[in-house]
Amino acid sequence: MKYLFLILIAFSASWLANKRTLNVGFITVMEKIRYISLWNHYGKIQPTDTIWGD
């Protein structure tokens, strides 16, 4: 169980490191789904206008 927690921390750290390029598989898919739904809802938006608030 402790190892699972460490893997989760490592995954979170790598996701934060790759946040700009979004090249972490699952997160990338979720981001694309959210981005597409935002695109459909609001029309054209910039890639930085995500729920993450960058």
PDB file of C-alpha atoms in Angstrom:
ATOM      1  CA  MET A   1       0.000   0.000   0.000  1.00  0.00           C
ATOM      2  CA  LYS A   2       2.900   2.320   0.775  1.00  0.00           C
ATOM      3  CA  TYR A   3       4.373   1.678  -2.664  1.00  0.00           C
ATOM      4  CA  LEU A   4       1.063   2.561  -4.306  1.00  0.00           C
ATOM      5  CA  PHE A   5       1.142   5.905  -2.490  1.00  0.00           C
ATOM      6  CA  LEU A   6       4.711   6.554  -3.678  1.00  0.00           C
ATOM      7  CA  ILE A   7       3.752   5.699  -7.264  1.00  0.00           C
ATOM      8  CA  LEU A   8       0.840   8.113  -7.003  1.00  0.00           C
ATOM      9  CA  ILE A   9       3.177  10.880  -5.790  1.00  0.00           C
ATOM     10  CA  ALA A  10       5.624  10.123  -8.603  1.00  0.00           C
ATOM     11  CA  PHE A  11       2.800  10.155 -11.155  1.00  0.00           C
ATOM     12  CA  SER A  12       1.500  13.469  -9.826  1.00  0.00           C
ATOM     13  CA  ALA A  13       4.991  14.970  -9.948  1.00  0.00           C
ATOM     14  CA  SER A  14       5.553  13.787 -13.519  1.00  0.00           C
ATOM     15  CA  TRP A  15       2.115  15.077 -14.510  1.00  0.00           C
ATOM     16  CA  LEU A  16       2.887  18.493 -13.067  1.00  0.00           C
ATOM     17  CA  ALA A  17       6.230  18.485 -14.864  1.00  0.00           C
ATOM     18  CA  ASN A  18       4.487  17.638 -18.137  1.00  0.00           C
ATOM     19  CA  LYS A  19       1.487  19.867 -17.567  1.00  0.00           C
ATOM     20  CA  ARG A  20       2.365  22.229 -20.401  1.00  0.00           C
ATOM     21  CA  THR A  21       2.814  19.556 -23.049  1.00  0.00           C
ATOM     22  CA  LEU A  22       0.247  17.141 -21.578  1.00  0.00           C
ATOM     23  CA  ASN A  23       2.070  14.019 -22.704  1.00  0.00           C
ATOM     24  CA  VAL A  24       0.933  11.800 -19.844  1.00  0.00           C
ATOM     25  CA  GLY A  25      -1.414   9.270 -21.400  1.00  0.00           C
ATOM     26  CA  PHE A  26      -4.543   9.167 -19.237  1.00  0.00           C
ATOM     27  CA  ILE A  27      -4.391  12.819 -18.230  1.00  0.00           C
ATOM     28  CA  THR A  28      -3.930  13.762 -21.888  1.00  0.00           C
ATOM     29  CA  VAL A  29      -7.078  11.866 -22.838  1.00  0.00           C
ATOM     30  CA  MET A  30      -9.076  13.501 -20.050  1.00  0.00           C
ATOM     31  CA  GLU A  31      -7.718  16.925 -20.992  1.00  0.00           C
ATOM     32  CA  LYS A  32      -8.671  16.395 -24.634  1.00  0.00           C
ATOM     33  CA  ILE A  33     -12.195  15.346 -23.656  1.00  0.00           C
ATOM     34  CA  ARG A  34     -12.551  18.411 -21.429  1.00  0.00           C
ATOM     35  CA  TYR A  35     -11.001  20.665 -24.073  1.00  0.00           C
ATOM     36  CA  ILE A  36     -13.343  19.369 -26.778  1.00  0.00           C
ATOM     37  CA  SER A  37     -16.377  19.810 -24.534  1.00  0.00           C
ATOM     38  CA  LEU A  38     -15.270  23.346 -23.628  1.00  0.00           C
ATOM     39  CA  TRP A  39     -14.639  24.051 -27.325  1.00  0.00           C
ATOM     40  CA  ASN A  40     -18.146  22.888 -28.199  1.00  0.00           C
ATOM     41  CA  HIS A  41     -19.664  24.854 -25.338  1.00  0.00           C
ATOM     42  CA  TYR A  42     -17.868  28.183 -25.704  1.00  0.00           C
ATOM     43  CA  GLY A  43     -16.693  28.134 -29.312  1.00  0.00           C
ATOM     44  CA  LYS A  44     -13.069  28.800 -30.140  1.00  0.00           C
ATOM     45  CA  ILE A  45     -10.856  29.085 -27.069  1.00  0.00           C
ATOM     46  CA  GLN A  46      -7.131  29.101 -26.499  1.00  0.00           C
ATOM     47  CA  PRO A  47      -5.473  25.867 -25.283  1.00  0.00           C
ATOM     48  CA  THR A  48      -4.533  27.656 -22.059  1.00  0.00           C
ATOM     49  CA  ASP A  49      -8.172  28.340 -21.172  1.00  0.00           C
ATOM     50  CA  THR A  50      -8.650  25.063 -19.344  1.00  0.00           C
ATOM     51  CA  ILE A  51     -10.240  24.200 -16.025  1.00  0.00           C
ATOM     52  CA  TRP A  52      -6.712  24.136 -14.566  1.00  0.00           C
ATOM     53  CA  GLY A  53      -6.693  27.918 -14.931  1.00  0.00           C
ATOM     54  CA  ASP A  54      -3.284  28.418 -16.495  1.00  0.00           C
TER      55      ASP A  54
END
